[in-house]
Short mmCIF file of C-alpha atoms and ligand atoms in Angstrom, two decimals:
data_model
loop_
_atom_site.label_atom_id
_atom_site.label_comp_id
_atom_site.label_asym_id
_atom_site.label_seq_id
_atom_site.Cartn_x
_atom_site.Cartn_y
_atom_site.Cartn_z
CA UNK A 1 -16.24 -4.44 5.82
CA UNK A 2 -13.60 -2.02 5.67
CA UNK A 3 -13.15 -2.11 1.97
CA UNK A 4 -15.12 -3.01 -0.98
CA UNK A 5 -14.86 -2.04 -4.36
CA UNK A 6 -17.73 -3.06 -6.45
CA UNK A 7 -17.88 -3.26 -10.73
CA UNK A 8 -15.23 -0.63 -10.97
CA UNK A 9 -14.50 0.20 -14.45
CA UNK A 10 -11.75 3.51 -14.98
CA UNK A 11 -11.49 4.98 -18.34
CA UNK A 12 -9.47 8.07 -19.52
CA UNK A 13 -11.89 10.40 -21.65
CA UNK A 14 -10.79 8.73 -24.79
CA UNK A 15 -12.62 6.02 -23.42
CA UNK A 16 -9.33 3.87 -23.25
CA UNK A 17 -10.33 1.50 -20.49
CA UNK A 18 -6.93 1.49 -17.49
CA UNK A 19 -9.63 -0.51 -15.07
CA UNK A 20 -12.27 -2.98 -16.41
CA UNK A 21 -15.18 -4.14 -13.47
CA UNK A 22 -13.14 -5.17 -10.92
CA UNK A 23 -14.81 -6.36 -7.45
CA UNK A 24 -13.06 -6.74 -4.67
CA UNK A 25 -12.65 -6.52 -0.97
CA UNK A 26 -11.16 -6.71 2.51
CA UNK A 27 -12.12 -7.64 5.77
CA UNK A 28 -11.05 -6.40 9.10
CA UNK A 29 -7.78 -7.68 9.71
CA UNK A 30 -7.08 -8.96 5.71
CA UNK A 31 -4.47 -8.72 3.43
CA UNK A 32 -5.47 -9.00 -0.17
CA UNK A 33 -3.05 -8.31 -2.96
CA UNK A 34 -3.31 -7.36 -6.00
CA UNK A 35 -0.91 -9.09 -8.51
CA UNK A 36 -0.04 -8.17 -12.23
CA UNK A 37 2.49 -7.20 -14.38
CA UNK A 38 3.61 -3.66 -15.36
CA UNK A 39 0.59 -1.59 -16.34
CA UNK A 40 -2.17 -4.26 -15.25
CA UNK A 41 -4.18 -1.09 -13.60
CA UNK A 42 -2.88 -1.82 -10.08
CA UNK A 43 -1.84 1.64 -9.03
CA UNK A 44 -4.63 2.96 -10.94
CA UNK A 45 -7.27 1.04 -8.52
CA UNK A 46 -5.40 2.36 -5.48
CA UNK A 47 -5.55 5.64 -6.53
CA UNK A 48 -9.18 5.60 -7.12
CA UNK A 49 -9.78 4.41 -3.88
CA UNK A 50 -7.56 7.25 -2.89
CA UNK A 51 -9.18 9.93 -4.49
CA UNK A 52 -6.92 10.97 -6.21
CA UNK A 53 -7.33 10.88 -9.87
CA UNK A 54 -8.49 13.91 -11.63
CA UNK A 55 -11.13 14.83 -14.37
CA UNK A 56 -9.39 13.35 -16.52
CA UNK A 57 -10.53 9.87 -16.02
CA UNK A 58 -14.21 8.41 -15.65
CA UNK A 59 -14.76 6.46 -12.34
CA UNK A 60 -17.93 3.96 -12.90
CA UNK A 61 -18.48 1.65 -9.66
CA UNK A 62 -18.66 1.93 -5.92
CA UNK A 63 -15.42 2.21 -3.36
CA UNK A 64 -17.48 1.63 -0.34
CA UNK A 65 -15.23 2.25 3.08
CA UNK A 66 -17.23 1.08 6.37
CA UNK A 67 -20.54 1.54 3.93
CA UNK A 68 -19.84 4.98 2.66
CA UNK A 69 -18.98 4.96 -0.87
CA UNK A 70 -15.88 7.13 -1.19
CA UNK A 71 -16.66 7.89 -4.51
CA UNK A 72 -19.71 10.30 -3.66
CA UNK A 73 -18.24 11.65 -0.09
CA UNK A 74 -18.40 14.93 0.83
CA UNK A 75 -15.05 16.51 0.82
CA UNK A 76 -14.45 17.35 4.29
CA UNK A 77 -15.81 14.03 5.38
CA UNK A 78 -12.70 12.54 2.96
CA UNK A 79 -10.54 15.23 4.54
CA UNK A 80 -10.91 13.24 7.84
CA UNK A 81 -10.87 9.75 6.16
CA UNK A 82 -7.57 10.01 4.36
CA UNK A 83 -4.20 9.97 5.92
CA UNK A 84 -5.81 8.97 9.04
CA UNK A 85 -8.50 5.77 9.01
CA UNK A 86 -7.44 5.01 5.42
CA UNK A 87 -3.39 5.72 4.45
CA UNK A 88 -1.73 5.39 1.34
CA UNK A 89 2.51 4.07 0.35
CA UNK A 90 3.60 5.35 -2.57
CA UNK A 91 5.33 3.49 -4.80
CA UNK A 92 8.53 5.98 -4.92
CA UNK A 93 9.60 7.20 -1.56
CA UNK A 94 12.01 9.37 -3.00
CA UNK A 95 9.05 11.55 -4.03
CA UNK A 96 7.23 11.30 -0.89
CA UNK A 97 9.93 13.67 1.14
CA UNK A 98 10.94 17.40 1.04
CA UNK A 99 14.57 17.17 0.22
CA UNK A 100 15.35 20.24 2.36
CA UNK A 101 13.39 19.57 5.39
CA UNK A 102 14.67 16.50 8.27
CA UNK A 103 13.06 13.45 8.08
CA UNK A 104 11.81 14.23 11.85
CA UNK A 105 10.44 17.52 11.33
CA UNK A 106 8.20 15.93 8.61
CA UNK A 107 7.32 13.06 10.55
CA UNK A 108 5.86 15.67 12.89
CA UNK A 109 4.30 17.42 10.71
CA UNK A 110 2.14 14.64 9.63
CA UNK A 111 1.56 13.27 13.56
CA UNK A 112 -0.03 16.83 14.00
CA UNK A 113 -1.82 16.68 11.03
CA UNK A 114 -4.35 14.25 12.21
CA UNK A 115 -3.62 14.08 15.99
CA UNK A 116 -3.84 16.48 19.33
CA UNK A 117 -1.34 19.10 19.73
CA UNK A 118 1.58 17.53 21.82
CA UNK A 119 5.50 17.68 22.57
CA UNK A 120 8.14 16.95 19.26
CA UNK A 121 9.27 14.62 22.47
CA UNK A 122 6.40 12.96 22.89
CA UNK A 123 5.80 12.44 19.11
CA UNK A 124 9.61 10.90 18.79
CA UNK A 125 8.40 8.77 21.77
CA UNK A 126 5.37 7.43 19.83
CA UNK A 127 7.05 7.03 16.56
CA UNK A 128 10.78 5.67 17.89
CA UNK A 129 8.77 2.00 18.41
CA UNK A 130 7.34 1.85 14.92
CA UNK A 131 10.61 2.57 13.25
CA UNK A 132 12.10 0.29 15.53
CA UNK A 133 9.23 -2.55 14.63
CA UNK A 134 10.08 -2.05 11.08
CA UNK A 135 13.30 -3.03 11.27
CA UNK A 136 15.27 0.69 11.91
CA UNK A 137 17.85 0.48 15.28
CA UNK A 138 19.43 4.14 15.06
CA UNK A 139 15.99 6.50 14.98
CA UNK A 140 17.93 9.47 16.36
CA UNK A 141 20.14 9.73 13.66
CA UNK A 142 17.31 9.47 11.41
CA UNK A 143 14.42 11.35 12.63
CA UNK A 144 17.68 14.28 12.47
CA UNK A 145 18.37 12.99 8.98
CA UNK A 146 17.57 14.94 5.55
CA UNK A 147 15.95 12.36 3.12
CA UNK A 148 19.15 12.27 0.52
CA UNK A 149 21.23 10.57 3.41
CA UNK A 150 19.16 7.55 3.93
CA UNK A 151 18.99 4.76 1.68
CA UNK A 152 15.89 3.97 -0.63
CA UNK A 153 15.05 0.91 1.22
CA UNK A 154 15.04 3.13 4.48
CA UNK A 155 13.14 6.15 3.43
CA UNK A 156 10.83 3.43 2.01
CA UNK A 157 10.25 2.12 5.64
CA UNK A 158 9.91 5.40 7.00
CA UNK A 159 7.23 6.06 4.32
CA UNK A 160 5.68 3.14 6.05
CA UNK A 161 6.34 4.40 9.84
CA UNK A 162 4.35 7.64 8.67
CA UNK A 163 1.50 5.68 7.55
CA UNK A 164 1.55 3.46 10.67
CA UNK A 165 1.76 6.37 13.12
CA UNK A 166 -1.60 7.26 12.82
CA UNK A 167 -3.02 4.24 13.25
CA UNK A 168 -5.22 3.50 10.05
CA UNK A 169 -7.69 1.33 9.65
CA UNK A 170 -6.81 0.15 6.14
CA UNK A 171 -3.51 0.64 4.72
CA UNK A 172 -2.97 0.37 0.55
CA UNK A 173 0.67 -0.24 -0.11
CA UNK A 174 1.93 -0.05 -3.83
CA UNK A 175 4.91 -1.82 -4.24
CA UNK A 176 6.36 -1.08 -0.74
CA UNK A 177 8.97 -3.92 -0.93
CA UNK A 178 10.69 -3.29 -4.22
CA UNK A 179 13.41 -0.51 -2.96
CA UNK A 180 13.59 -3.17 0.10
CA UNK A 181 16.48 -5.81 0.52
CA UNK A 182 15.06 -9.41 0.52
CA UNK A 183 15.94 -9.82 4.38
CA UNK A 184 14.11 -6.56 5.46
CA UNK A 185 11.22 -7.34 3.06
CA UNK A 186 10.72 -10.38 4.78
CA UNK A 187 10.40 -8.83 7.66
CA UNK A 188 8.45 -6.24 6.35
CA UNK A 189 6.02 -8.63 5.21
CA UNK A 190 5.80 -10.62 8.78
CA UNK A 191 5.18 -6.60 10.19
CA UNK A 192 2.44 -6.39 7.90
CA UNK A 193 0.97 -9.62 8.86
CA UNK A 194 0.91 -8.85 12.56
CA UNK A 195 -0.45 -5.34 11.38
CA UNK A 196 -3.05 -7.43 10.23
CA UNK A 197 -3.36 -9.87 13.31
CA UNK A 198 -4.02 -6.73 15.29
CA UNK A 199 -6.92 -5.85 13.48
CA UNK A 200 -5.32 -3.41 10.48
CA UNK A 201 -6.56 -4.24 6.89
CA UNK A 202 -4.12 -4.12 3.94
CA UNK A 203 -4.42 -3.55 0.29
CA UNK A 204 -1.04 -4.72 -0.84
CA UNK A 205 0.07 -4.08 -4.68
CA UNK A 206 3.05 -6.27 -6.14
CA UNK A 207 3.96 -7.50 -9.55
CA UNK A 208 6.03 -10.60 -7.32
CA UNK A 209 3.23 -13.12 -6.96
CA UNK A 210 5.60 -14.47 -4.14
CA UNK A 211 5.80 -11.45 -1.88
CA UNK A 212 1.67 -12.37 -2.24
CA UNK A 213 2.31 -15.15 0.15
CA UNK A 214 1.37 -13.63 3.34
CA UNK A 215 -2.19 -12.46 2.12
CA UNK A 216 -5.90 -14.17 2.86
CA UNK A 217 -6.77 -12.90 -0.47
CA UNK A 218 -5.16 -12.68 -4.26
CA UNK A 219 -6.51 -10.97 -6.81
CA UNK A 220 -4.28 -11.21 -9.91
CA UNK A 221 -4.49 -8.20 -12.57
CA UNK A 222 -3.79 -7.93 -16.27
CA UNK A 223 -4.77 -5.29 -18.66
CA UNK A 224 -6.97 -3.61 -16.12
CA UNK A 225 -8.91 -7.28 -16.19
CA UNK A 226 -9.85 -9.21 -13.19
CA UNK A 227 -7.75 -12.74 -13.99
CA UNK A 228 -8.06 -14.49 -11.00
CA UNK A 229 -9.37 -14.00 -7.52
CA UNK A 230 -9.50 -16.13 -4.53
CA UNK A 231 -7.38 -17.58 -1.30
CA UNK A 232 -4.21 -16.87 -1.13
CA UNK A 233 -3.65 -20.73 -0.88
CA UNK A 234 -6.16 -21.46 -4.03
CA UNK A 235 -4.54 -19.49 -6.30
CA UNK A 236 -0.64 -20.90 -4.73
CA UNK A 237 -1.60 -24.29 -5.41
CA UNK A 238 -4.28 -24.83 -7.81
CA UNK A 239 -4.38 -21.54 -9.97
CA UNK A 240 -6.67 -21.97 -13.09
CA UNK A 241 -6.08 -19.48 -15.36
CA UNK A 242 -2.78 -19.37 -17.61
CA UNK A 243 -1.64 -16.26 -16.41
CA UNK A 244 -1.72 -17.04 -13.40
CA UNK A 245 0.53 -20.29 -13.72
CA UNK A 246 2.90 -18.03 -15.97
CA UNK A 247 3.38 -15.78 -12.78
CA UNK A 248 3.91 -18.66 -10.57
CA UNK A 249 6.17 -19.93 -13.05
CA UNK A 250 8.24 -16.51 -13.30
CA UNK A 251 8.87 -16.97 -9.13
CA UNK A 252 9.99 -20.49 -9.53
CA UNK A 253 12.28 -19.76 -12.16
CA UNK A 254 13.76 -16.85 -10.74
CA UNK A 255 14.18 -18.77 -7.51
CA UNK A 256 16.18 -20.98 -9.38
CA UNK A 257 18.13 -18.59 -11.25
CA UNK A 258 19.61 -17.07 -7.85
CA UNK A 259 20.11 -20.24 -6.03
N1 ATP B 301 -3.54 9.55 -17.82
C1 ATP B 301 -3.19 8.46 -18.51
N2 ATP B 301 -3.03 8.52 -19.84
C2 ATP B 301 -2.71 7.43 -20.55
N3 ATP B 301 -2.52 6.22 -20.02
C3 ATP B 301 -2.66 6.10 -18.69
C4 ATP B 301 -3.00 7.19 -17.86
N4 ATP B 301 -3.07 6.76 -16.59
C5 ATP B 301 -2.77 5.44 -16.61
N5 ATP B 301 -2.53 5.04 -17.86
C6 ATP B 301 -2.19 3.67 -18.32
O1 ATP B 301 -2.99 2.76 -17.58
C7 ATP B 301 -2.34 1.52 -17.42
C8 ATP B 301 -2.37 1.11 -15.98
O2 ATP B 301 -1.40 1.86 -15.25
P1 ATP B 301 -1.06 1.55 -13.73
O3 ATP B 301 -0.01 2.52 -13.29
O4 ATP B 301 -2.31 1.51 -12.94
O5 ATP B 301 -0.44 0.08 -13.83
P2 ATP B 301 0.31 -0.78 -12.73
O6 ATP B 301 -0.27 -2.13 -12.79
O7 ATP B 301 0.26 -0.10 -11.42
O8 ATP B 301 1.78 -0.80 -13.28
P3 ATP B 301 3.20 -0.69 -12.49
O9 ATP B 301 3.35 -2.00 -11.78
O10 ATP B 301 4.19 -0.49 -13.59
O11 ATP B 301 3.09 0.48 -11.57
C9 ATP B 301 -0.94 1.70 -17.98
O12 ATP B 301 -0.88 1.17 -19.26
C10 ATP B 301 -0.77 3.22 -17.99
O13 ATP B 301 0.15 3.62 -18.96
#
């Protein structure tokens, strides 16, 4: 099981609880998402299983990757866990770039990070076909861009490319799709899927219950509480709780709204 997250509670020393027992997980080649509103404890879950919250919260639980539980891992064990086998989107991909460095040079800078010392050629060469899968035509001009002259959505889907390039085994994307145009999340989303197909696992974070739609699993999120968790198609078309239903409801009335 690539990923699963067992009675994790988060608190910040106050003992304000962000995360309260959540259980989770993902097999190889699953999506599950994680749906809530804003603050639910989404990011704050992804982060944990990142690593990277500080002392100033308490972790309780287990974050077990492949059977080791992240949460106790030695450091350089970690070191060779994240960025490679397990990656992490950011929710802003405006903060994810050095403004004064091209978008290439960085992309190469993270290839060589976790892989063998080769060629800038032969890293555009391995790269140019995952920008090109998620949807970008002119990579020259962007692996020679500077961040500030690509769009949001774009530097958002080279966020993803970086991920991608080396090859993880689970991906957790937070809110990927927001910065994203409705056609190119679409496709996004169908990327993801084959991702999956191939044998990638996903964490996926959204507050749009609809973007959801490609997952096996949902679990839905509010105030750091476990709501709702089950098949993607169980909680589409015969969710029980209330929340749930008024998060279904929100999609269908905002579908309305634009038609
Ligand atoms: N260090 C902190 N101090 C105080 N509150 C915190 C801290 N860290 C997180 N929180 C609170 O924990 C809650 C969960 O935050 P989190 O970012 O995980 O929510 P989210 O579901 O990802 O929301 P969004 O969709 O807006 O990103 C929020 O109410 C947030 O303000």
């Amino acid at each position: 099981m690539p990923l699963d997250v067992r009675n994790l509670t988060i608190s910040l020393t106050s003992g304000e609880k962000m995360v309260d027992n959540i259980s989770f997980s993902i097999a190889k080649g699953e999506m599950l998402s994680i749906v809530g509103s804003s603050g639910a404890g989404k990011t704050t879950v992804c982060r944990t299983v990142m690593g990277l919250l500080d002392t100033n919260y308490i972790i309780q639980g287990r974050v077990d990757y492949s059977g080791e539980n992240l949460l106790a891992l030695a450091k350089g064990r970690l070191q060779k866990i994240y960025g490679k086998e397990v990656c992490y989107i950011l929710q802003n991909p405006m903060t994810a770039f050095n403004p004064s460095v091209r978008i290439g040079k960085q992309l190469e800078k993270t290839y060589l990070k976790h892989n063998d010392d080769i060629s800038k050629t032969e890293i555009f060469t391995q790269v140019e076909p995952i920008l090109r899968r998620l949807g970008m035509e002119d990579t020259k001009r962007i692996w020679k861009s500077y961040p500030f002259a690509l769009s949001g959505g774009m530097l958002q889907r080279v966020m993803i490319a970086a991920a991608l390039m080396n090859s993880p085994r689970l991906l957790i994307a937070d809110e990927v799709t927001t910065a994203i145009d409705a056609c190119n999340r679409m496709g996004l989303m169908k990327e993801l899927r084959k991702l999956c197909d191939e044998g990638m696992s996903v964490l996926f974070v959204t507050h749009d219950l609809r973007s959801a739609a490609n997952s096996n699993q949902i679990l839905i999120m509010n105030h750091g509480k476990m709501v709702e968790y089950g098949s993607t198609q169980k909680i589409m078309e015969s969710p029980k709780e209330d929340y749930t239903k008024y998060l279904l409801g929100a999609c269908r009335l905002e579908r309305r709204e634009r038609a």
